[in-house]
Structures are given as C-alpha cells and as structure tokens.
Coordinates of C-alpha atoms in Angstrom, one line a residue:
M152 CA 71.2 -7.7 -33.4
Q153 CA 71.0 -11.3 -32.0
D154 CA 67.8 -12.0 -30.1
R155 CA 68.3 -11.9 -26.3
D156 CA 66.5 -13.8 -23.6
L157 CA 65.1 -10.7 -21.9
G158 CA 62.9 -12.7 -19.5
P159 CA 65.4 -13.3 -16.7
L160 CA 67.0 -9.9 -17.3
G161 CA 63.7 -8.1 -16.8
E162 CA 62.7 -10.2 -13.8
N163 CA 66.1 -9.6 -12.1
K164 CA 65.8 -5.8 -12.6
F165 CA 62.2 -5.8 -11.3
E166 CA 63.2 -7.8 -8.2
G167 CA 66.1 -5.4 -7.6
L168 CA 63.8 -2.4 -7.7
C169 CA 61.6 -3.9 -5.1
L170 CA 64.6 -4.6 -2.8
E171 CA 65.6 -1.0 -3.1
V172 CA 62.6 -0.1 -1.0
G173 CA 62.7 -0.9 2.7
G174 CA 59.9 -3.1 4.0
L175 CA 58.8 -4.7 0.7
T176 CA 58.9 -8.5 0.7
V177 CA 59.2 -10.1 -2.8
H178 CA 58.2 -13.7 -3.5
K179 CA 59.1 -15.1 -7.0
S180 CA 56.7 -17.6 -8.6
Q181 CA 58.1 -21.2 -8.6
S182 CA 56.3 -22.0 -11.8
Q183 CA 58.7 -22.3 -14.8
M184 CA 55.8 -22.6 -17.4
D185 CA 54.1 -19.3 -16.7
R186 CA 50.9 -21.1 -15.6
T187 CA 50.2 -19.1 -12.5
G188 CA 49.6 -15.8 -14.4
W189 CA 52.1 -13.9 -12.2
D190 CA 55.9 -13.7 -11.7
F191 CA 56.1 -11.9 -8.3
F192 CA 53.9 -11.6 -5.2
I193 CA 54.8 -8.5 -3.3
E194 CA 53.9 -7.8 0.4
F195 CA 54.0 -4.2 1.7
P196 CA 54.9 -3.4 5.3
W197 CA 52.3 -2.5 7.9
K198 CA 51.3 1.1 7.6
Q199 CA 52.3 2.7 10.9
D200 CA 49.7 4.7 12.8
N201 CA 50.7 6.1 16.2
L202 CA 47.1 7.1 17.0
S203 CA 45.5 3.7 16.7
P204 CA 46.1 0.4 18.5
Q205 CA 47.8 -2.2 16.4
D206 CA 44.8 -4.7 16.5
I207 CA 42.7 -2.3 14.3
F208 CA 45.4 -1.5 11.7
P209 CA 44.1 -2.1 8.1
A210 CA 45.6 -5.0 6.3
P211 CA 48.9 -4.2 4.6
L212 CA 48.9 -4.0 0.8
E213 CA 49.8 -6.9 -1.4
C214 CA 49.7 -7.6 -5.1
K215 CA 50.7 -9.9 -7.9
I216 CA 52.7 -8.7 -10.9
Q217 CA 53.6 -10.2 -14.3
V218 CA 56.8 -8.9 -15.8
K219 CA 57.2 -8.5 -19.6
S220 CA 60.5 -7.4 -21.1
T221 CA 61.0 -6.1 -24.6
D222 CA 63.7 -4.5 -26.9
K223 CA 60.9 -2.8 -28.9
Q224 CA 58.8 0.3 -28.4
R225 CA 55.6 -0.9 -29.8
K226 CA 53.6 0.0 -26.6
R227 CA 51.5 -3.2 -26.6
E228 CA 52.1 -6.8 -25.8
S229 CA 50.2 -10.0 -26.7
I230 CA 49.0 -11.9 -23.6
T231 CA 47.5 -15.3 -23.5
L232 CA 43.9 -15.4 -22.3
S233 CA 44.7 -18.2 -19.9
N234 CA 47.3 -15.8 -18.2
L235 CA 44.8 -12.9 -18.2
H236 CA 42.0 -15.2 -16.8
R237 CA 44.1 -16.0 -13.8
L238 CA 45.0 -12.4 -13.1
I239 CA 41.6 -10.9 -13.5
K240 CA 40.1 -13.5 -11.1
A241 CA 42.7 -12.9 -8.4
K242 CA 41.0 -11.1 -5.5
I243 CA 44.0 -8.9 -4.8
P244 CA 45.4 -6.2 -7.1
T245 CA 47.3 -7.4 -10.1
F246 CA 49.6 -5.6 -12.6
Y247 CA 51.6 -6.1 -15.8
C248 CA 55.0 -4.5 -15.6
F249 CA 56.5 -3.8 -19.1
I250 CA 60.2 -3.1 -19.1
E251 CA 61.7 -1.6 -22.3
F252 CA 65.4 -2.2 -22.8
D253 CA 65.7 -0.9 -26.4
G254 CA 68.7 -3.2 -27.1
K255 CA 70.6 -1.8 -24.1
P256 CA 71.8 -3.7 -21.0
E257 CA 69.7 -1.4 -18.7
P258 CA 66.0 -0.6 -18.8
Q259 CA 65.2 2.6 -20.7
A260 CA 61.5 2.8 -19.5
I261 CA 59.2 0.9 -17.2
Y262 CA 55.4 0.9 -17.5
L263 CA 53.0 -0.5 -14.8
V264 CA 49.5 -1.4 -16.1
H265 CA 46.8 -2.1 -13.5
V266 CA 44.5 -5.0 -14.4
G267 CA 41.4 -3.0 -13.8
K268 CA 37.9 -2.7 -15.2
E269 CA 38.9 -2.2 -18.9
I270 CA 41.1 -5.2 -19.0
I271 CA 38.8 -7.4 -16.9
E272 CA 35.8 -6.5 -19.3
K273 CA 37.8 -7.2 -22.5
T274 CA 39.0 -10.6 -21.1
L275 CA 35.6 -11.8 -19.8
K276 CA 33.9 -10.9 -23.1
R277 CA 36.5 -12.6 -25.2
I278 CA 36.4 -15.8 -23.1
R279 CA 32.5 -15.8 -23.4
E280 CA 32.9 -15.4 -27.2
L281 CA 35.4 -18.3 -27.5
E282 CA 33.4 -20.6 -25.3
N283 CA 30.3 -19.9 -27.5
E284 CA 32.4 -20.9 -30.5
G285 CA 33.4 -24.2 -28.9
K286 CA 37.0 -23.0 -28.1
G287 CA 36.7 -22.6 -24.4
D288 CA 39.5 -25.1 -23.9
Q289 CA 42.0 -23.1 -26.0
L290 CA 42.5 -20.1 -23.9
N291 CA 46.3 -20.8 -23.7
K292 CA 46.4 -20.5 -27.5
K293 CA 44.3 -17.3 -27.8
H294 CA 45.6 -13.8 -27.1
L295 CA 44.6 -10.2 -26.2
Y296 CA 46.8 -7.2 -26.7
I297 CA 47.4 -5.1 -23.6
S298 CA 48.5 -1.5 -24.5
Y299 CA 50.5 0.9 -22.4
G300 CA 51.6 4.5 -22.7
D301 CA 52.8 7.6 -21.0
A302 CA 50.1 7.5 -18.3
D303 CA 51.5 4.1 -17.2
R304 CA 55.2 5.1 -17.2
L305 CA 57.1 5.3 -14.0
A306 CA 58.5 8.8 -13.2
D307 CA 61.9 7.2 -13.0
I308 CA 63.4 3.8 -12.8
T309 CA 63.5 3.4 -9.1
G310 CA 61.9 1.2 -6.4
K311 CA 60.4 4.3 -4.9
S312 CA 58.5 5.2 -8.1
L313 CA 57.4 1.5 -8.5
K314 CA 56.0 1.4 -5.0
S315 CA 54.3 4.8 -5.4
E316 CA 52.6 3.7 -8.7
I317 CA 51.3 0.5 -7.1
E318 CA 49.9 2.4 -4.1
K319 CA 48.1 4.8 -6.4
H320 CA 45.8 2.1 -7.6
I321 CA 44.8 0.9 -4.0
P322 CA 43.9 4.3 -2.4
E323 CA 41.3 2.9 0.0
G324 CA 43.2 -0.1 1.3
M325 CA 43.0 -3.8 0.6
E326 CA 39.5 -4.5 2.1
K327 CA 37.8 -1.9 -0.1
Y328 CA 39.8 -2.9 -3.2
I329 CA 38.8 -6.5 -2.8
E330 CA 35.1 -5.6 -2.2
N331 CA 35.1 -3.4 -5.3
K332 CA 36.8 -6.0 -7.5
N333 CA 34.4 -8.8 -6.3
Q334 CA 31.5 -6.5 -7.2
L335 CA 33.0 -5.8 -10.6
L336 CA 33.5 -9.5 -11.4
K337 CA 29.8 -10.2 -10.4
T338 CA 28.2 -7.4 -12.4
L339 CA 30.3 -6.7 -15.6
G340 CA 28.3 -7.7 -18.6
F341 CA 25.1 -8.3 -16.7
E342 CA 23.9 -4.7 -16.8
D343 CA 20.8 -5.8 -18.8
G344 CA 20.1 -8.9 -16.7
R345 CA 21.9 -12.2 -16.2
Y346 CA 19.5 -14.6 -18.0
Q347 CA 17.5 -14.7 -21.2
F348 CA 14.2 -16.7 -21.0
N349 CA 12.8 -18.1 -24.2
F350 CA 9.5 -19.9 -24.2
T351 CA 6.4 -20.8 -26.1
L352 CA 2.9 -20.4 -24.8
A353 CA 0.0 -22.9 -25.1
S354 CA -2.3 -20.1 -26.2
D355 CA -4.5 -19.0 -29.1
D356 CA -3.4 -15.3 -28.4
P357 CA 0.0 -15.2 -26.8
I358 CA 0.2 -11.3 -26.9
R359 CA -3.1 -11.1 -25.0
D360 CA -2.1 -13.7 -22.4
I361 CA 1.4 -12.3 -21.7
L362 CA 0.0 -8.8 -21.3
D363 CA -2.6 -10.0 -18.9
L364 CA 0.0 -11.9 -16.9
S365 CA 2.3 -8.8 -16.7
L366 CA -0.7 -6.6 -15.6
G367 CA -1.7 -9.0 -12.9
I368 CA -5.0 -9.9 -14.6
R369 CA -3.9 -13.5 -14.9
K370 CA -1.8 -15.2 -12.2
E371 CA -0.1 -17.8 -14.4
L372 CA 0.3 -19.2 -17.9
D373 CA 0.8 -22.7 -19.3
L374 CA 4.2 -23.1 -21.1
G375 CA 5.2 -25.2 -24.0
N376 CA 9.0 -25.4 -24.4
S377 CA 11.2 -23.1 -22.4
T378 CA 14.9 -22.5 -22.1
I379 CA 16.9 -20.2 -19.9
H380 CA 20.4 -19.1 -21.0
D381 CA 23.1 -17.3 -19.1
K382 CA 23.7 -14.0 -20.9
R383 CA 26.8 -11.8 -20.5
F384 CA 27.7 -8.9 -22.7
G385 CA 24.6 -9.8 -24.8
I386 CA 26.1 -13.2 -25.6
L387 CA 24.1 -16.3 -24.7
S388 CA 25.8 -19.3 -23.1
K389 CA 26.2 -22.2 -25.6
T390 CA 24.4 -24.6 -23.3
P391 CA 21.0 -23.7 -21.7
Y392 CA 21.1 -23.1 -18.0
I393 CA 17.6 -24.7 -17.8
E394 CA 15.6 -26.5 -20.5
R395 CA 12.0 -27.7 -19.9
N396 CA 9.1 -29.1 -21.8
G397 CA 5.9 -27.7 -20.2
G398 CA 5.5 -25.8 -17.0
I399 CA 3.8 -22.7 -15.5
L400 CA 4.9 -19.1 -15.9
S401 CA 4.1 -16.4 -13.3
L402 CA 5.3 -12.8 -13.0
Q403 CA 5.6 -10.4 -10.1
S404 CA 3.8 -7.2 -11.2
E405 CA 5.3 -4.0 -9.8
P406 CA 2.6 -1.2 -9.9
L407 CA 3.0 2.5 -9.7
E408 CA 1.2 4.7 -7.2
A409 CA -1.8 6.4 -8.7
E410 CA -5.1 8.1 -7.9
L411 CA -8.6 7.5 -9.2
K412 CA -11.1 10.4 -9.0
F413 CA -14.8 10.1 -9.8
K414 CA -16.6 13.3 -10.8
E415 CA -20.3 13.7 -11.4
Y416 CA -19.6 16.9 -13.4
Q417 CA -16.5 18.3 -15.1
F418 CA -15.9 20.9 -12.4
S419 CA -17.1 19.0 -9.3
P420 CA -14.4 18.3 -6.7
G421 CA -14.7 14.6 -7.1
I422 CA -14.2 11.6 -4.9
S423 CA -10.6 10.2 -4.7
F424 CA -9.2 6.7 -4.1
P425 CA -5.6 5.6 -3.9
A426 CA -4.9 3.2 -6.7
K427 CA -2.2 1.1 -8.4
L428 CA -1.3 1.6 -12.0
Y429 CA 0.0 -1.5 -13.9
I430 CA 2.0 -0.8 -17.1
S431 CA 3.2 -3.9 -19.0
P432 CA 7.0 -4.0 -19.7
F433 CA 6.1 -5.7 -22.9
N434 CA 4.2 -2.7 -24.3
E435 CA 7.2 -1.5 -26.2
F436 CA 7.5 -4.8 -28.1
I437 CA 3.9 -5.2 -29.2
P438 CA 1.7 -3.4 -31.8
K439 CA 0.5 -0.1 -30.5
E440 CA -3.2 -1.1 -30.9
R441 CA -2.7 -4.0 -28.5
I442 CA -1.4 -1.9 -25.5
K443 CA -3.3 -2.2 -22.2
L444 CA -3.2 -0.5 -18.9
R445 CA -4.7 -1.7 -15.6
V446 CA -5.8 0.6 -12.8
E447 CA -6.8 -1.0 -9.5
S448 CA -8.1 0.4 -6.2
R449 CA -9.6 -1.4 -3.3
F450 CA -13.1 -1.2 -4.8
F451 CA -12.6 -0.6 -8.5
E452 CA -10.7 -2.0 -11.4
F453 CA -10.3 -0.6 -14.9
I454 CA -8.6 -2.3 -17.8
I455 CA -8.0 0.3 -20.5
E456 CA -7.0 -0.7 -24.1
S457 CA -5.5 1.6 -26.8
N458 CA -8.9 1.9 -28.6
Q459 CA -10.4 3.3 -25.4
N460 CA -12.3 0.1 -24.7
I461 CA -12.8 0.1 -20.9
N462 CA -13.6 -2.9 -18.8
F463 CA -14.9 -1.7 -15.4
S464 CA -15.6 -3.8 -12.4
I465 CA -16.3 -3.3 -8.7
R466 CA -15.5 -5.2 -5.5
S467 CA -18.4 -4.3 -3.2
Y468 CA -17.2 -6.6 -0.4
A469 CA -13.6 -5.4 -0.3
E470 CA -12.0 -6.5 2.9
G471 CA -9.9 -4.3 5.2
S472 CA -11.2 -1.0 3.9
S473 CA -11.5 1.9 6.3
L474 CA -14.9 3.5 7.1
K475 CA -13.8 6.6 5.2
E476 CA -12.9 4.6 2.1
L477 CA -16.2 2.6 2.4
K478 CA -18.2 5.8 2.6
N479 CA -16.5 7.3 -0.5
F480 CA -17.2 4.0 -2.4
L481 CA -20.9 4.1 -1.4
Q482 CA -21.1 7.7 -2.5
V483 CA -19.7 6.8 -5.9
M484 CA -22.2 3.9 -6.2
T485 CA -25.1 6.2 -5.3
I486 CA -24.1 8.7 -8.0
L487 CA -23.7 5.9 -10.5
E488 CA -27.0 4.4 -9.6
K489 CA -28.9 7.7 -9.8
S490 CA -27.1 9.8 -12.4
S491 CA -28.7 10.1 -15.9
S492 CA -25.3 11.4 -17.3
P493 CA -22.1 9.5 -17.7
I494 CA -19.7 9.8 -14.7
I495 CA -16.2 11.2 -15.3
V496 CA -13.2 9.2 -14.1
E497 CA -9.7 10.7 -14.0
M498 CA -6.5 8.8 -13.3
K499 CA -3.3 10.5 -12.3
S500 CA 0.2 9.0 -11.7
E501 CA 3.8 10.0 -11.7
I502 CA 4.6 8.2 -14.9
S503 CA 6.4 8.8 -18.2
S504 CA 5.1 11.6 -20.5
S505 CA 4.2 8.9 -23.0
Y506 CA 1.3 8.1 -20.6
P507 CA -0.6 11.4 -20.0
T508 CA -3.3 11.9 -17.3
L509 CA -6.2 9.7 -18.3
S510 CA -9.8 10.9 -18.3
F511 CA -12.7 8.9 -19.5
S512 CA -16.5 8.6 -19.1
L513 CA -18.4 5.6 -17.8
E514 CA -21.8 5.2 -19.5
D515 CA -24.2 2.3 -20.3
L516 CA -23.1 0.5 -17.1
P517 CA -24.7 -2.9 -16.7
Q518 CA -27.5 -2.9 -14.1
S519 CA -25.9 -6.0 -12.5
L520 CA -23.4 -3.5 -10.9
F521 CA -26.2 -2.1 -8.7
D522 CA -28.0 -5.3 -7.8
P523 CA -29.6 -4.7 -4.4
S524 CA -29.7 -8.4 -3.6
I525 CA -26.2 -8.1 -2.1
F526 CA -27.8 -6.4 0.9
N527 CA -30.1 -9.3 1.6
D528 CA -32.8 -6.9 2.6
P529 CA -35.2 -5.1 0.2
A530 CA -35.2 -2.1 2.6
Y531 CA -31.6 -1.3 1.6
N532 CA -30.2 0.1 -1.6
W533 CA -26.9 1.9 -2.3
S534 CA -28.3 5.3 -1.2
R535 CA -29.6 3.9 2.1
V536 CA -26.3 2.1 2.9
H537 CA -24.4 5.3 2.0
E538 CA -26.6 7.1 4.6
L539 CA -25.6 4.5 7.2
A540 CA -21.9 5.1 6.4
E541 CA -22.4 8.9 6.8
M542 CA -24.1 8.3 10.2
A543 CA -21.4 6.0 11.4
I544 CA -18.7 8.5 10.4
E545 CA -20.5 11.3 12.2
I546 CA -20.7 9.2 15.4
C547 CA -17.0 8.4 15.1
R548 CA -16.1 12.0 14.7
K549 CA -18.1 13.1 17.7
M550 CA -16.4 10.4 19.8
D551 CA -12.9 11.3 18.4
I552 CA -12.4 7.9 16.7
P553 CA -10.2 8.3 13.5
E554 CA -12.4 7.1 10.7
N555 CA -9.3 5.8 8.9
E556 CA -8.7 3.3 11.7
V557 CA -12.2 1.8 11.6
L558 CA -12.0 -1.3 9.4
I559 CA -15.3 -2.4 8.0
N560 CA -17.2 -3.8 4.9
I561 CA -20.8 -3.3 3.7
E562 CA -22.1 -6.4 5.4
E563 CA -20.7 -5.4 8.8
L564 CA -22.0 -1.8 8.4
I565 CA -25.6 -3.0 7.8
R566 CA -25.3 -5.5 10.7
S567 CA -24.2 -2.8 13.0
F568 CA -27.3 -0.8 12.4
R569 CA -29.6 -3.8 12.5
K570 CA -28.3 -5.0 15.9
S571 CA -28.4 -1.6 17.7
D572 CA -32.0 -0.4 18.3
N573 CA -31.0 3.1 19.5
I574 CA -28.2 4.0 17.1
Q575 CA -30.4 6.6 15.4
L576 CA -31.1 8.2 18.8
L577 CA -27.3 8.2 19.6
Y578 CA -26.6 9.8 16.3
Q579 CA -29.2 12.5 16.9
A580 CA -28.1 13.1 20.5
L581 CA -24.5 13.5 19.5
S582 CA -25.6 15.9 16.7
G583 CA -27.7 17.9 19.2
N584 CA -30.8 17.3 17.2
V585 CA -33.4 15.4 19.3
E586 CA -36.4 17.7 18.8
S587 CA -37.7 15.4 16.0
V588 CA -37.4 12.3 18.2
N589 CA -40.6 10.6 19.4
L590 CA -40.2 7.4 21.5
L591 CA -43.2 5.2 21.5
F592 CA -44.0 3.0 24.5
S593 CA -45.6 -0.4 23.8
V594 CA -47.6 -0.1 27.1
E595 CA -48.2 2.9 29.3
P596 CA -45.3 3.2 31.7
P597 CA -46.1 3.4 35.5
G598 CA -46.8 6.9 36.7
Y599 CA -47.5 8.1 33.2
Q600 CA -49.0 11.7 33.1
H601 CA -49.8 13.3 29.9
G602 CA -47.9 16.6 29.4
A603 CA -45.4 15.9 32.2
K604 CA -41.7 16.3 31.8
A605 CA -39.8 13.0 31.8
A606 CA -36.5 11.4 31.1
I607 CA -35.4 8.0 29.7
I608 CA -31.9 6.8 30.3
F609 CA -30.3 4.4 27.9
F610 CA -27.1 2.5 27.5
V611 CA -26.4 2.2 23.8
T612 CA -23.9 -0.3 22.5
L613 CA -22.7 -0.1 18.9
Y614 CA -20.2 -2.2 16.9
I615 CA -18.7 -0.4 14.0
G616 CA -16.1 -2.7 12.3
N617 CA -13.3 -3.4 14.7
Y618 CA -14.5 -0.8 17.2
I619 CA -16.9 -1.2 20.1
I620 CA -18.7 2.0 21.3
G621 CA -20.8 2.3 24.5
C622 CA -22.5 5.4 25.6
C623 CA -24.7 6.4 28.6
L624 CA -27.5 8.6 27.2
A625 CA -30.5 10.4 28.6
L626 CA -33.4 11.8 26.5
V627 CA -35.5 14.5 28.2
G628 CA -38.9 15.6 26.8
S629 CA -42.7 15.7 27.3
L630 CA -45.0 12.8 27.6
S631 CA -47.8 12.7 25.1
I632 CA -50.1 10.5 23.0
L633 CA -49.0 9.8 19.5
G634 CA -51.5 7.8 17.4
E635 CA -53.1 6.4 20.5
Q636 CA -49.7 5.3 21.9
P637 CA -48.0 6.9 24.8
S638 CA -44.8 8.6 23.7
L639 CA -42.0 10.9 24.8
A640 CA -41.2 13.9 22.5
G641 CA -37.6 14.7 22.7
E642 CA -36.5 18.2 23.8
K643 CA -32.9 17.7 24.8
S644 CA -30.3 15.0 25.5
L645 CA -27.5 14.4 28.0
I646 CA -24.4 12.4 27.1
G647 CA -22.8 10.5 29.9
R648 CA -19.9 8.2 30.1
Q649 CA -18.5 6.9 26.8
F650 CA -16.7 3.6 26.3
I651 CA -14.5 3.3 23.2
G652 CA -12.1 0.5 22.2
T653 CA -11.5 -2.7 20.2
D654 CA -12.0 -5.0 23.2
E655 CA -15.3 -5.9 24.8
T656 CA -13.7 -5.8 28.3
I657 CA -14.2 -2.0 28.3
L658 CA -17.9 -2.7 28.9
T659 CA -17.9 -3.9 32.5
Q660 CA -21.3 -3.9 34.3
E661 CA -19.8 -1.9 37.1
L662 CA -18.7 0.9 34.9
V663 CA -21.9 1.0 32.9
D664 CA -24.0 1.1 36.1
M665 CA -21.8 3.9 37.4
G666 CA -22.3 5.9 34.2
L667 CA -26.1 5.4 34.3
N668 CA -26.3 6.4 38.0
E669 CA -24.4 9.6 37.3
L670 CA -27.0 10.6 34.7
V671 CA -29.8 9.7 37.2
E672 CA -28.2 12.0 39.8
E673 CA -27.9 14.8 37.3
L674 CA -31.5 14.5 36.2
Q675 CA -32.9 14.3 39.8
N676 CA -32.2 18.0 40.2
E677 CA -34.8 18.7 37.5
E678 CA -38.5 18.6 38.0
L679 CA -39.3 15.4 36.1
A680 CA -42.5 13.3 36.3
F681 CA -40.4 10.2 36.5
I682 CA -37.1 8.7 35.3
H683 CA -37.3 5.5 33.4
I684 CA -34.0 3.6 33.0
K685 CA -33.6 1.3 30.1
K686 CA -30.4 -0.8 30.0

C-alpha cells in the first residue's frame, strides 16, 4: 500500500471530534515545523454552578495536545526529546493523541496518553544523561518511545469520549493540577538531595575532623579544593555548580532528645537531666571502630567512642539554668566528690535499635573537676553550695515560687547568701524550726532583762537569680546570756507580709513599713519585755 500523509488526516479528524462537543474552543498551532511541541490548544467552557457567584468560579480547563496518526498497530511511537521537553515543561495539562487508521479512511481506534509523572521522569532523566555526554544541543535528534494501550483507548470515537478522557486527568481543577505539576518538576530526581559536595580537608585525620564537625564538637574546618555539582537521578551535572580552592566548612548539627541519669548505686532512683544526643550521619560510611556519639546537657558533656573511651567534661557556670537544674547538678558534683565508688551514668533516647540504651561508669575522674577555687572562698565546697541550693529551693517552695522559673548560676547563688544576713533565719522561720536559733547582740539592747520574753522584727531581702524576695519576719523568744553576750533564744516566729517579683519596685518603703507595723500590732497583745525593730 502506498504511504499516505496521515498527519493532516489525523489532525482534521481530531479537530472534528472537538467541534462535536458544545462549548469546546480549539486553536490549531501555527507552527509548520512541529517546534512548539503541540498541535492543538483546547479551552473548555466555564463550569456552571448555580449555587456560587460567578466571580469565584474555578478557572475553566485547558490543555495542549499533540496528535500522532499511524496505519500500524505497534502501540508505541518515537517522539523527539525536544518535543517532549516542551510538553513536560508546560504548566497546563498536555497529552499525546494517537489515532490508528489501519489503512482505512476513518480512524479505527484513538488513544489519549496523559503526559504525567512517568513520561516527565523518563524525559528529564534522558535529557540529563545526554547533557552529561555533551549532547545537550541534540535533543531534536534524540527520541523516546511513548507507549499506549487499552487503558488509554477512548470508549468510542466521539467528541464526548475525548472530552471525558481529558477531564479524567484533571479531577481537582486547573489550579490544583498546575500546583501539583510544578511540585513534580521541582522534586523529581532530587529525592536524595539536589547537590553533591566533594571536598578535601587540610587535616592529618579527616575522619576524626569530619566526625567532630558533624557532632558539634568543632564549629568549622579548613577546606582544600571543593566542588558542588547539581545532581538529578543520581547523575552529576557536567559542569560544577561551584568550584573553590580553599574555604571553611561548617555543618548544622541536628540532635535528638535524650536523658542523662546519674546513679550512685545500680538501684538508686538517680538524678536526671534533659540532654541532646548527637549521632553523626557519617557513621555508616566509616570504620566501626571510629564511630563516636556525643551527649550534651546544660552542665555535662560526654563524647563516647566505640571502644568505650569516654571524654567527660562539666560546665559549672552554665548560664540560664533553673534553680532546680542547678540543685541537681550540685547534688551530682557532691556525689562525685565524695563517693569512693564509680558513679553510674545512663543515657536514654528514642533512637534506632542499632543504638541501645547506654550505661557506663565514671571512675578515676581528674581532681581538677572538683577544684574549689571556682567558689573564690575557702569556706565553700560542692557540698556546701549544694546545701545553699537546697535552702533556696525550700524558700521558693514555701513562697510558691516555681523553682523552674528561677534562673541562676553558682556565682549568683553564693552571692545571694553572702549579701543577705538573715537568710538562714528566714529559712528556719519558713520551715517552722527556730528553736535552735540564738541571736547575739553586739551590745546589750536598752531595757534588756535576763529571762524576759522579747521579740525582734526584721525585714529580710533576698535575691535569688532573677527573683527578688522580701519578707516581714518576727522572732519571739527569751533573752539570755550566751558566752557573756546578750542573746535571744528563738521559740517561735511570725511571718508577715511577703514581697515576691522580678522587679525591685515591689519593695516600696511605704509597703515595707506597713508590713512591719502589722507585726508590731500583733505582738503588742503579748506580754513581751520589749520589741526591737530591725529594718
């Protein structure tokens, strides 16, 4: 049979099918060289909706279609990559319409193939391969086969079937279709990342340094040569995206939530701290014996190597810690300082089963960890400072101050107790335990009578971290001589007005005087030798 020019025949038939359907507008491509990638641009009518105003109608459907006619039933056609490239990059829906004439004057079957994910992926990958081979300018000479079958066949050769098949591929309307296609074009082939970074390190141990960088132990590394290639479908671009000689490499470490628990004995409840667990993404590429983990809390840091070599350090002046955290830290330091046995440390985290719960012992700790010189006062050691923290927490609890909201460090804690003469008295008064209190007078107060009942009224001011505490306090007891000095032996206490806040303006003289006078009035009803007011 003599070869026929099926192109015009197929295009005329396709245009006729479109015109069968009311409302479809068909525009034929003016290009005679098939450079546009499409033969027909079809506009659908507005979708009528009597329930909604016209100004919010969704955009009507539209698409581009390339028509291919054949006398054979091979169910696939060779398409130039230049043609495919244009169709896959079009933002609107695009289709190939294959019309089989089988040597007859009228079509025997029509197939509509949507240019969707599968075709887009094959086209993009082949273009990347050709460009890498230096043939990126030959897309008009290179081809891909597009197959079609029963799933693509129109139910019948009518305009109604053609329209229905097009609509089937745009179920959510034009806006959603365009959004999905744009996302597809941006992400296909980049599932494992868009770039590949190759570099050399100016280092005598690159594995050590890159691990330390990924664990946040080091902040940056010096680079030798470095290149960054665009990578798609695992294929690197022929030309580097960036090429440099020298530079600085830094990484953003993303830790996992974890918990550190210090235990004096195997079955003791332990002292817990929230922590961050750093696992290097490079662990799977390095020898097993080089693997490292890093666990970091506000006060402690552990660097753990596969051979169980543990590097332990502390941050005794951690900023921004709560009073509760500080107390727990001081408790651990007290145990470490006094214990004759190794302390047990457990680390827990929601991580892969390849990293089980870690438990290890700390022993032979360097004495530099417990250097008391950090307190700037020989009267203080870790145990003493821990006692101060316990006392501060008890005061906060009695005054309904959340200990998690009190931000403080060791230096501020010690300074609080040094500056407040009567903090010990306040602590004992709030605890209801003043029987052991003996206040000594430097000189015998006026009206002193040995054995008489008396009261002393105080206003105690205490700074604990970011909190200011003021309290009107009366100590009632018996006057006596203690070591040749007049004194008052405490028997009971009265708590007056309390001032709690983070701003010194709460301590106005007027309010303080009012609180002290209230205590005076209350005590005047008792038979006291005298009332001594100390502001």
